[in-house]
mmCIF file of N, CA, C and O in Angstrom:
data_model
loop_
_atom_site.group_PDB
_atom_site.id
_atom_site.type_symbol
_atom_site.label_atom_id
_atom_site.label_comp_id
_atom_site.label_asym_id
_atom_site.label_seq_id
_atom_site.Cartn_x
_atom_site.Cartn_y
_atom_site.Cartn_z
ATOM 1 N N MET J 1 -80.116 -20.903 -58.990
ATOM 2 C CA MET J 1 -80.575 -21.328 -60.065
ATOM 3 C C MET J 1 -82.010 -21.404 -59.730
ATOM 4 O O MET J 1 -83.053 -21.113 -60.909
ATOM 5 N N ALA J 2 -82.671 -22.319 -59.006
ATOM 6 C CA ALA J 2 -83.744 -22.686 -59.067
ATOM 7 C C ALA J 2 -84.353 -21.688 -58.500
ATOM 8 O O ALA J 2 -85.859 -21.444 -58.957
ATOM 9 N N GLU J 3 -84.191 -20.910 -57.657
ATOM 10 C CA GLU J 3 -85.264 -19.592 -57.171
ATOM 11 C C GLU J 3 -84.922 -18.789 -58.399
ATOM 12 O O GLU J 3 -86.067 -17.628 -58.371
ATOM 13 N N THR J 4 -84.276 -18.106 -59.238
ATOM 14 C CA THR J 4 -84.327 -17.845 -60.016
ATOM 15 C C THR J 4 -85.489 -17.867 -61.191
ATOM 16 O O THR J 4 -86.383 -16.943 -61.669
ATOM 17 N N MET J 5 -85.650 -18.921 -61.750
ATOM 18 C CA MET J 5 -86.527 -19.715 -62.462
ATOM 19 C C MET J 5 -87.918 -19.724 -61.653
ATOM 20 O O MET J 5 -89.028 -19.294 -62.421
ATOM 21 N N LEU J 6 -87.749 -20.033 -60.402
ATOM 22 C CA LEU J 6 -89.070 -19.860 -59.581
ATOM 23 C C LEU J 6 -89.696 -18.225 -59.920
ATOM 24 O O LEU J 6 -90.529 -18.277 -59.513
ATOM 25 N N SER J 7 -88.653 -17.340 -59.505
ATOM 26 C CA SER J 7 -89.205 -16.173 -59.458
ATOM 27 C C SER J 7 -89.433 -16.114 -60.838
ATOM 28 O O SER J 7 -90.360 -15.018 -60.853
ATOM 29 N N LEU J 8 -88.595 -16.010 -61.564
ATOM 30 C CA LEU J 8 -89.432 -15.507 -63.647
ATOM 31 C C LEU J 8 -90.734 -15.953 -63.618
ATOM 32 O O LEU J 8 -91.532 -15.535 -63.831
ATOM 33 N N PHE J 9 -90.910 -17.476 -63.052
ATOM 34 C CA PHE J 9 -92.236 -17.790 -63.566
ATOM 35 C C PHE J 9 -93.361 -17.215 -62.646
ATOM 36 O O PHE J 9 -94.477 -17.053 -62.857
ATOM 37 N N MET J 10 -93.060 -17.001 -61.315
ATOM 38 C CA MET J 10 -94.032 -16.033 -60.460
ATOM 39 C C MET J 10 -94.718 -14.853 -61.369
ATOM 40 O O MET J 10 -95.492 -14.218 -61.143
ATOM 41 N N VAL J 11 -93.402 -13.993 -61.853
ATOM 42 C CA VAL J 11 -93.736 -12.419 -62.753
ATOM 43 C C VAL J 11 -94.346 -12.979 -63.620
ATOM 44 O O VAL J 11 -95.245 -12.817 -63.554
ATOM 45 N N PHE J 12 -94.623 -13.892 -65.082
ATOM 46 C CA PHE J 12 -95.053 -14.530 -65.959
ATOM 47 C C PHE J 12 -96.301 -15.083 -65.926
ATOM 48 O O PHE J 12 -97.271 -14.216 -65.975
ATOM 49 N N LEU J 13 -96.789 -15.677 -64.355
ATOM 50 C CA LEU J 13 -98.017 -16.028 -63.910
ATOM 51 C C LEU J 13 -98.584 -14.648 -63.900
ATOM 52 O O LEU J 13 -100.050 -14.655 -63.960
ATOM 53 N N ILE J 14 -97.907 -13.517 -63.042
ATOM 54 C CA ILE J 14 -99.023 -12.838 -62.609
ATOM 55 C C ILE J 14 -99.136 -11.775 -63.402
ATOM 56 O O ILE J 14 -100.389 -11.461 -63.294
ATOM 57 N N PHE J 15 -98.328 -11.618 -63.629
ATOM 58 C CA PHE J 15 -98.319 -10.267 -65.047
ATOM 59 C C PHE J 15 -99.523 -11.438 -66.560
ATOM 60 O O PHE J 15 -100.033 -10.323 -67.233
ATOM 61 N N GLY J 16 -99.137 -12.007 -66.411
ATOM 62 C CA GLY J 16 -99.995 -13.297 -67.625
ATOM 63 C C GLY J 16 -101.475 -13.050 -67.691
ATOM 64 O O GLY J 16 -102.065 -13.196 -68.014
ATOM 65 N N SER J 17 -101.863 -12.706 -66.051
ATOM 66 C CA SER J 17 -102.853 -13.077 -65.136
ATOM 67 C C SER J 17 -103.937 -11.499 -65.290
ATOM 68 O O SER J 17 -105.083 -11.531 -65.570
ATOM 69 N N LEU J 18 -102.985 -10.973 -64.671
ATOM 70 C CA LEU J 18 -103.300 -9.584 -64.340
ATOM 71 C C LEU J 18 -103.525 -8.918 -65.639
ATOM 72 O O LEU J 18 -104.297 -7.968 -65.446
ATOM 73 N N LEU J 19 -102.680 -8.687 -66.582
ATOM 74 C CA LEU J 19 -102.656 -7.713 -67.621
ATOM 75 C C LEU J 19 -103.841 -7.566 -68.075
ATOM 76 O O LEU J 19 -104.468 -6.923 -68.575
ATOM 77 N N PRO J 20 -104.596 -9.232 -68.685
ATOM 78 C CA PRO J 20 -105.675 -9.059 -69.651
ATOM 79 C C PRO J 20 -106.765 -9.024 -68.672
ATOM 80 O O PRO J 20 -107.534 -8.205 -68.793
ATOM 81 N N LEU J 21 -106.564 -9.115 -67.417
ATOM 82 C CA LEU J 21 -107.663 -8.690 -66.215
ATOM 83 C C LEU J 21 -108.024 -7.186 -66.348
ATOM 84 O O LEU J 21 -109.010 -6.048 -66.590
ATOM 85 N N VAL J 22 -106.759 -6.306 -66.145
ATOM 86 C CA VAL J 22 -106.732 -5.273 -66.256
ATOM 87 C C VAL J 22 -107.256 -4.653 -67.494
ATOM 88 O O VAL J 22 -108.015 -3.035 -67.766
ATOM 89 N N HIS J 23 -106.677 -4.999 -68.477
ATOM 90 C CA HIS J 23 -107.469 -4.249 -69.989
ATOM 91 C C HIS J 23 -108.619 -4.800 -70.131
ATOM 92 O O HIS J 23 -109.190 -3.204 -70.566
ATOM 93 N N ASP J 24 -109.387 -5.785 -69.886
ATOM 94 C CA ASP J 24 -111.048 -5.973 -69.668
ATOM 95 C C ASP J 24 -111.346 -4.904 -68.942
ATOM 96 O O ASP J 24 -112.455 -4.362 -69.342
ATOM 97 N N MET J 25 -110.837 -4.513 -67.344
ATOM 98 C CA MET J 25 -111.638 -3.732 -67.495
ATOM 99 C C MET J 25 -111.499 -1.904 -67.799
ATOM 100 O O MET J 25 -112.608 -1.236 -67.595
ATOM 101 N N GLN J 26 -110.520 -1.462 -68.371
ATOM 102 C CA GLN J 26 -110.214 -0.583 -69.079
ATOM 103 C C GLN J 26 -111.321 -0.548 -69.984
ATOM 104 O O GLN J 26 -111.899 0.878 -69.982
ATOM 105 N N VAL J 27 -111.488 -1.321 -70.926
ATOM 106 C CA VAL J 27 -112.564 -1.397 -71.864
ATOM 107 C C VAL J 27 -113.993 -1.401 -71.589
ATOM 108 O O VAL J 27 -114.529 -0.356 -72.028
ATOM 109 N N ARG J 28 -114.053 -1.715 -70.357
ATOM 110 C CA ARG J 28 -115.536 -2.071 -70.031
ATOM 111 C C ARG J 28 -115.370 0.056 -68.923
ATOM 112 O O ARG J 28 -116.645 0.285 -69.379
ATOM 113 N N LEU J 29 -114.588 0.235 -68.600
ATOM 114 C CA LEU J 29 -114.673 1.556 -68.489
ATOM 115 C C LEU J 29 -115.073 2.533 -68.952
ATOM 116 O O LEU J 29 -115.641 3.525 -69.156
ATOM 117 N N GLU J 30 -114.184 2.363 -70.164
ATOM 118 C CA GLU J 30 -114.436 3.629 -71.761
ATOM 119 C C GLU J 30 -115.768 3.531 -71.796
ATOM 120 O O GLU J 30 -116.472 4.529 -72.767
ATOM 121 N N LEU J 31 -116.298 1.939 -71.865
ATOM 122 C CA LEU J 31 -117.743 2.005 -72.831
ATOM 123 C C LEU J 31 -118.681 2.378 -71.609
ATOM 124 O O LEU J 31 -119.508 3.444 -72.299
ATOM 125 N N LYS J 32 -118.559 2.380 -70.310
ATOM 126 C CA LYS J 32 -119.442 2.852 -69.451
ATOM 127 C C LYS J 32 -119.040 4.604 -69.331
ATOM 128 O O LYS J 32 -120.504 5.314 -69.107
ATOM 129 N N LYS J 33 -118.407 4.850 -69.644
ATOM 130 C CA LYS J 33 -118.059 6.000 -69.811
ATOM 131 C C LYS J 33 -118.523 7.213 -70.702
ATOM 132 O O LYS J 33 -119.665 8.100 -70.787
ATOM 133 N N GLU J 34 -118.861 6.370 -72.241
ATOM 134 C CA GLU J 34 -119.487 6.819 -73.475
ATOM 135 C C GLU J 34 -120.793 6.995 -73.017
ATOM 136 O O GLU J 34 -121.621 7.166 -73.853
ATOM 137 N N ARG J 35 -121.082 5.714 -72.025
ATOM 138 C CA ARG J 35 -122.937 5.631 -72.215
ATOM 139 C C ARG J 35 -123.186 6.306 -71.466
ATOM 140 O O ARG J 35 -124.550 6.990 -71.591
ATOM 141 N N LEU J 36 -122.565 6.804 -70.588
ATOM 142 C CA LEU J 36 -122.917 8.028 -68.994
ATOM 143 C C LEU J 36 -123.184 8.997 -70.308
ATOM 144 O O LEU J 36 -123.913 9.964 -69.948
ATOM 145 N N ALA J 37 -121.959 9.806 -70.767
ATOM 146 C CA ALA J 37 -121.877 10.912 -71.520
ATOM 147 C C ALA J 37 -123.314 10.616 -73.067
ATOM 148 O O ALA J 37 -123.881 11.784 -73.140
ATOM 149 N N ALA J 38 -123.680 9.397 -73.202
ATOM 150 C CA ALA J 38 -125.008 9.699 -74.144
ATOM 151 C C ALA J 38 -126.197 9.712 -73.179
ATOM 152 O O ALA J 38 -126.884 10.328 -73.842
ATOM 153 N N TYR J 39 -126.185 9.313 -72.077
ATOM 154 C CA TYR J 39 -126.967 9.583 -71.021
ATOM 155 C C TYR J 39 -127.442 11.379 -70.640
ATOM 156 O O TYR J 39 -128.119 11.737 -70.547
ATOM 157 N N GLU J 40 -125.986 11.840 -70.735
ATOM 158 C CA GLU J 40 -126.224 13.801 -70.434
ATOM 159 C C GLU J 40 -126.477 14.061 -71.798
ATOM 160 O O GLU J 40 -127.013 15.075 -71.673
ATOM 161 N N THR J 41 -126.232 13.277 -72.860
ATOM 162 C CA THR J 41 -126.929 14.426 -74.036
ATOM 163 C C THR J 41 -128.314 13.769 -74.370
ATOM 164 O O THR J 41 -128.553 14.976 -74.698
ATOM 165 N N LEU J 42 -128.975 13.243 -73.848
ATOM 166 C CA LEU J 42 -130.334 12.987 -73.580
ATOM 167 C C LEU J 42 -130.817 13.832 -73.052
ATOM 168 O O LEU J 42 -131.696 14.653 -73.085
ATOM 169 N N HIS J 43 -130.130 14.135 -71.527
ATOM 170 C CA HIS J 43 -130.848 15.454 -70.980
ATOM 171 C C HIS J 43 -130.374 16.477 -71.330
ATOM 172 O O HIS J 43 -131.222 17.403 -71.011
ATOM 173 N N GLU J 44 -129.805 16.706 -71.855
ATOM 174 C CA GLU J 44 -129.133 18.235 -72.553
ATOM 175 C C GLU J 44 -130.389 18.269 -73.713
ATOM 176 O O GLU J 44 -130.571 19.625 -74.040
ATOM 177 N N ALA J 45 -130.759 17.304 -74.481
ATOM 178 C CA ALA J 45 -131.533 17.052 -75.528
ATOM 179 C C ALA J 45 -133.214 17.805 -74.715
ATOM 180 O O ALA J 45 -133.633 18.298 -75.739
ATOM 181 N N ALA J 46 -133.552 16.898 -73.823
ATOM 182 C CA ALA J 46 -134.497 17.312 -73.506
ATOM 183 C C ALA J 46 -134.490 18.555 -73.040
ATOM 184 O O ALA J 46 -136.147 19.689 -73.119
ATOM 185 N N LYS J 47 -133.786 19.444 -72.338
ATOM 186 C CA LYS J 47 -133.788 20.476 -71.993
ATOM 187 C C LYS J 47 -133.822 21.502 -73.670
ATOM 188 O O LYS J 47 -134.383 22.262 -73.363
ATOM 189 N N ALA J 48 -133.033 21.082 -74.311
ATOM 190 C CA ALA J 48 -133.153 21.760 -75.886
ATOM 191 C C ALA J 48 -134.645 21.717 -76.177
ATOM 192 O O ALA J 48 -135.137 23.074 -76.841
ATOM 193 N N VAL J 49 -134.897 20.678 -76.059
ATOM 194 C CA VAL J 49 -136.214 20.936 -76.673
ATOM 195 C C VAL J 49 -137.436 21.247 -76.177
ATOM 196 O O VAL J 49 -138.237 22.017 -76.616
ATOM 197 N N ILE J 50 -137.226 21.478 -74.892
ATOM 198 C CA ILE J 50 -138.306 22.230 -73.895
ATOM 199 C C ILE J 50 -137.654 23.839 -73.723
ATOM 200 O O ILE J 50 -138.955 24.579 -74.165
ATOM 201 N N SER J 51 -136.779 24.329 -73.994
ATOM 202 C CA SER J 51 -136.627 25.912 -74.117
ATOM 203 C C SER J 51 -136.584 26.314 -75.960
ATOM 204 O O SER J 51 -137.319 27.610 -75.992
ATOM 205 N N SER J 52 -136.317 25.186 -76.790
ATOM 206 C CA SER J 52 -136.063 26.288 -77.460
ATOM 207 C C SER J 52 -136.964 25.142 -79.075
ATOM 208 O O SER J 52 -136.918 25.855 -79.980
ATOM 209 N N GLY J 53 -137.726 23.952 -78.915
ATOM 210 C CA GLY J 53 -138.065 23.074 -79.580
ATOM 211 C C GLY J 53 -137.570 22.932 -80.567
ATOM 212 O O GLY J 53 -137.947 21.921 -81.732
ATOM 213 N N SER J 54 -136.079 22.609 -80.616
ATOM 214 C CA SER J 54 -135.155 21.707 -81.275
ATOM 215 C C SER J 54 -135.812 20.000 -81.438
ATOM 216 O O SER J 54 -135.871 19.942 -80.462
ATOM 217 N N THR J 55 -135.329 19.757 -82.582
ATOM 218 C CA THR J 55 -136.050 18.604 -82.807
ATOM 219 C C THR J 55 -134.933 17.299 -82.911
ATOM 220 O O THR J 55 -134.717 16.020 -83.170
ATOM 221 N N HIS J 56 -133.655 18.036 -83.311
ATOM 222 C CA HIS J 56 -132.377 17.158 -83.288
ATOM 223 C C HIS J 56 -131.475 18.270 -82.828
ATOM 224 O O HIS J 56 -131.078 19.353 -82.768
ATOM 225 N N GLY J 57 -130.500 17.383 -83.066
ATOM 226 C CA GLY J 57 -128.946 18.059 -82.552
ATOM 227 C C GLY J 57 -127.560 17.269 -82.393
ATOM 228 O O GLY J 57 -127.702 16.193 -82.589
ATOM 229 N N GLU J 58 -126.497 18.190 -82.200
ATOM 230 C CA GLU J 58 -124.949 16.971 -82.228
ATOM 231 C C GLU J 58 -124.630 17.728 -81.081
ATOM 232 O O GLU J 58 -124.702 19.278 -80.392
ATOM 233 N N ARG J 59 -123.695 16.824 -80.053
ATOM 234 C CA ARG J 59 -122.915 17.197 -78.763
ATOM 235 C C ARG J 59 -121.835 16.431 -78.964
ATOM 236 O O ARG J 59 -121.730 14.960 -79.595
ATOM 237 N N SER J 60 -120.468 16.702 -78.899
ATOM 238 C CA SER J 60 -119.115 16.400 -78.695
ATOM 239 C C SER J 60 -118.718 16.540 -77.549
ATOM 240 O O SER J 60 -118.924 17.075 -76.878
ATOM 241 N N VAL J 61 -117.970 14.996 -76.963
ATOM 242 C CA VAL J 61 -117.418 15.082 -75.655
ATOM 243 C C VAL J 61 -116.401 13.890 -75.981
ATOM 244 O O VAL J 61 -116.550 12.681 -76.507
ATOM 245 N N ASN J 62 -115.245 14.837 -75.554
ATOM 246 C CA ASN J 62 -113.959 13.598 -75.685
ATOM 247 C C ASN J 62 -113.916 13.193 -77.316
ATOM 248 O O ASN J 62 -113.512 12.151 -77.337
ATOM 249 N N GLY J 63 -114.066 13.993 -78.426
ATOM 250 C CA GLY J 63 -113.792 13.367 -79.631
ATOM 251 C C GLY J 63 -114.937 12.559 -79.745
ATOM 252 O O GLY J 63 -114.971 11.944 -81.432
ATOM 253 N N THR J 64 -115.839 11.961 -79.150
ATOM 254 C CA THR J 64 -117.236 11.471 -79.641
ATOM 255 C C THR J 64 -118.196 12.225 -80.136
ATOM 256 O O THR J 64 -118.563 12.739 -79.322
ATOM 257 N N LEU J 65 -118.739 12.074 -81.404
ATOM 258 C CA LEU J 65 -120.210 13.036 -81.436
ATOM 259 C C LEU J 65 -121.325 12.165 -81.268
ATOM 260 O O LEU J 65 -121.478 11.082 -81.581
ATOM 261 N N TYR J 66 -122.337 12.781 -80.490
ATOM 262 C CA TYR J 66 -123.528 11.984 -80.336
ATOM 263 C C TYR J 66 -124.381 13.010 -80.578
ATOM 264 O O TYR J 66 -124.603 14.175 -80.897
ATOM 265 N N SER J 67 -124.670 12.020 -81.419
ATOM 266 C CA SER J 67 -125.761 13.019 -82.762
ATOM 267 C C SER J 67 -127.720 12.379 -81.604
ATOM 268 O O SER J 67 -128.071 11.152 -81.317
ATOM 269 N N TRP J 68 -128.505 13.430 -81.189
ATOM 270 C CA TRP J 68 -129.643 13.272 -80.745
ATOM 271 C C TRP J 68 -131.311 13.548 -81.656
ATOM 272 O O TRP J 68 -130.788 14.227 -82.515
ATOM 273 N N GLN J 69 -132.051 12.685 -81.735
ATOM 274 C CA GLN J 69 -133.383 13.130 -82.083
ATOM 275 C C GLN J 69 -134.360 13.582 -81.059
ATOM 276 O O GLN J 69 -134.375 12.422 -80.324
ATOM 277 N N ALA J 70 -135.170 13.934 -81.011
ATOM 278 C CA ALA J 70 -136.116 14.426 -80.206
ATOM 279 C C ALA J 70 -137.450 12.837 -80.398
ATOM 280 O O ALA J 70 -138.179 12.490 -79.728
ATOM 281 N N GLU J 71 -137.538 12.867 -81.555
ATOM 282 C CA GLU J 71 -138.881 11.699 -81.832
ATOM 283 C C GLU J 71 -138.126 10.440 -81.603
ATOM 284 O O GLU J 71 -137.012 10.194 -82.581
ATOM 285 N N GLY J 72 -138.596 9.893 -80.443
ATOM 286 C CA GLY J 72 -138.103 8.175 -80.240
ATOM 287 C C GLY J 72 -137.187 8.634 -79.225
ATOM 288 O O GLY J 72 -136.445 7.937 -78.739
ATOM 289 N N HIS J 73 -136.966 9.469 -78.684
ATOM 290 C CA HIS J 73 -135.760 10.281 -77.669
ATOM 291 C C HIS J 73 -134.806 9.298 -77.681
ATOM 292 O O HIS J 73 -134.410 8.565 -77.019
ATOM 293 N N CYS J 74 -133.642 9.406 -78.385
ATOM 294 C CA CYS J 74 -132.680 8.427 -78.968
ATOM 295 C C CYS J 74 -131.643 9.682 -79.425
ATOM 296 O O CYS J 74 -131.535 10.641 -79.532
ATOM 297 N N VAL J 75 -130.282 8.842 -78.774
ATOM 298 C CA VAL J 75 -128.815 9.413 -79.161
ATOM 299 C C VAL J 75 -127.890 8.457 -79.914
ATOM 300 O O VAL J 75 -128.243 7.380 -79.554
ATOM 301 N N GLU J 76 -127.037 8.994 -80.568
ATOM 302 C CA GLU J 76 -126.560 7.648 -81.420
ATOM 303 C C GLU J 76 -125.076 8.378 -81.659
ATOM 304 O O GLU J 76 -124.644 9.687 -81.583
ATOM 305 N N TYR J 77 -124.121 7.174 -81.505
ATOM 306 C CA TYR J 77 -123.144 7.529 -81.300
ATOM 307 C C TYR J 77 -121.994 6.295 -81.804
ATOM 308 O O TYR J 77 -122.273 5.090 -81.677
ATOM 309 N N GLU J 78 -120.831 6.583 -82.400
ATOM 310 C CA GLU J 78 -120.027 5.608 -82.254
ATOM 311 C C GLU J 78 -118.701 5.782 -81.162
ATOM 312 O O GLU J 78 -117.994 6.574 -81.011
ATOM 313 N N ASN J 79 -118.440 4.379 -80.602
ATOM 314 C CA ASN J 79 -117.942 4.127 -79.465
ATOM 315 C C ASN J 79 -116.365 3.794 -79.680
ATOM 316 O O ASN J 79 -116.196 3.662 -81.532
ATOM 317 N N PHE J 80 -115.589 4.094 -79.021
ATOM 318 C CA PHE J 80 -114.252 3.805 -79.216
ATOM 319 C C PHE J 80 -113.423 1.822 -80.042
ATOM 320 O O PHE J 80 -112.882 2.130 -80.899
ATOM 321 N N LYS J 81 -114.217 1.342 -79.954
ATOM 322 C CA LYS J 81 -114.509 0.271 -80.903
ATOM 323 C C LYS J 81 -114.564 0.022 -81.907
ATOM 324 O O LYS J 81 -114.268 -0.526 -83.178
ATOM 325 N N GLY J 82 -115.369 1.692 -82.366
ATOM 326 C CA GLY J 82 -116.062 1.798 -83.808
ATOM 327 C C GLY J 82 -117.297 1.147 -83.988
ATOM 328 O O GLY J 82 -117.678 1.488 -85.684
ATOM 329 N N GLU J 83 -117.765 0.773 -83.060
ATOM 330 C CA GLU J 83 -119.040 0.479 -83.269
ATOM 331 C C GLU J 83 -119.765 1.527 -83.381
ATOM 332 O O GLU J 83 -120.007 1.925 -82.441
ATOM 333 N N ARG J 84 -121.500 1.365 -83.480
ATOM 334 C CA ARG J 84 -122.314 2.288 -83.484
ATOM 335 C C ARG J 84 -122.869 1.935 -82.405
ATOM 336 O O ARG J 84 -123.520 0.442 -82.679
ATOM 337 N N GLU J 85 -123.789 3.058 -81.853
ATOM 338 C CA GLU J 85 -124.281 2.354 -80.662
ATOM 339 C C GLU J 85 -125.530 3.379 -80.661
ATOM 340 O O GLU J 85 -125.579 4.032 -81.173
ATOM 341 N N ARG J 86 -126.607 3.200 -80.226
ATOM 342 C CA ARG J 86 -128.028 3.525 -80.257
ATOM 343 C C ARG J 86 -128.550 3.470 -78.972
ATOM 344 O O ARG J 86 -128.938 2.415 -78.602
ATOM 345 N N LEU J 87 -128.941 4.696 -78.465
ATOM 346 C CA LEU J 87 -129.291 4.493 -76.874
ATOM 347 C C LEU J 87 -130.887 5.258 -76.901
ATOM 348 O O LEU J 87 -130.800 6.214 -77.048
ATOM 349 N N CYS J 88 -132.083 4.515 -76.612
ATOM 350 C CA CYS J 88 -133.297 5.415 -76.400
ATOM 351 C C CYS J 88 -133.615 5.173 -75.158
ATOM 352 O O CYS J 88 -133.288 4.299 -74.743
ATOM 353 N N ILE J 89 -134.570 5.837 -74.841
ATOM 354 C CA ILE J 89 -135.280 6.238 -73.540
ATOM 355 C C ILE J 89 -137.032 5.603 -73.862
ATOM 356 O O ILE J 89 -137.345 5.992 -74.638
ATOM 357 N N GLU J 90 -137.249 4.415 -72.954
ATOM 358 C CA GLU J 90 -138.432 3.798 -73.566
ATOM 359 C C GLU J 90 -139.482 5.014 -72.794
ATOM 360 O O GLU J 90 -139.157 5.232 -71.684
#
């Protein structure tokens, strides 16, 4: 009986501490993926400005819409948490 209780305690301890850690890592990874797609959008925007003279545009990546503007060299998008993000090149 004592071994069973100890085993259950260890399982709860391990999963109780690892699950929040894994969830936090997944959230950070998703935010980094979205930020990478935003930088890729800025790169594509720079190519579009040079080739066709476009001043604004949009790009969709994995269901996220990235809107860019040549003026200010910025891209805006809504992250998976529902928060608006604005990324600009200085």
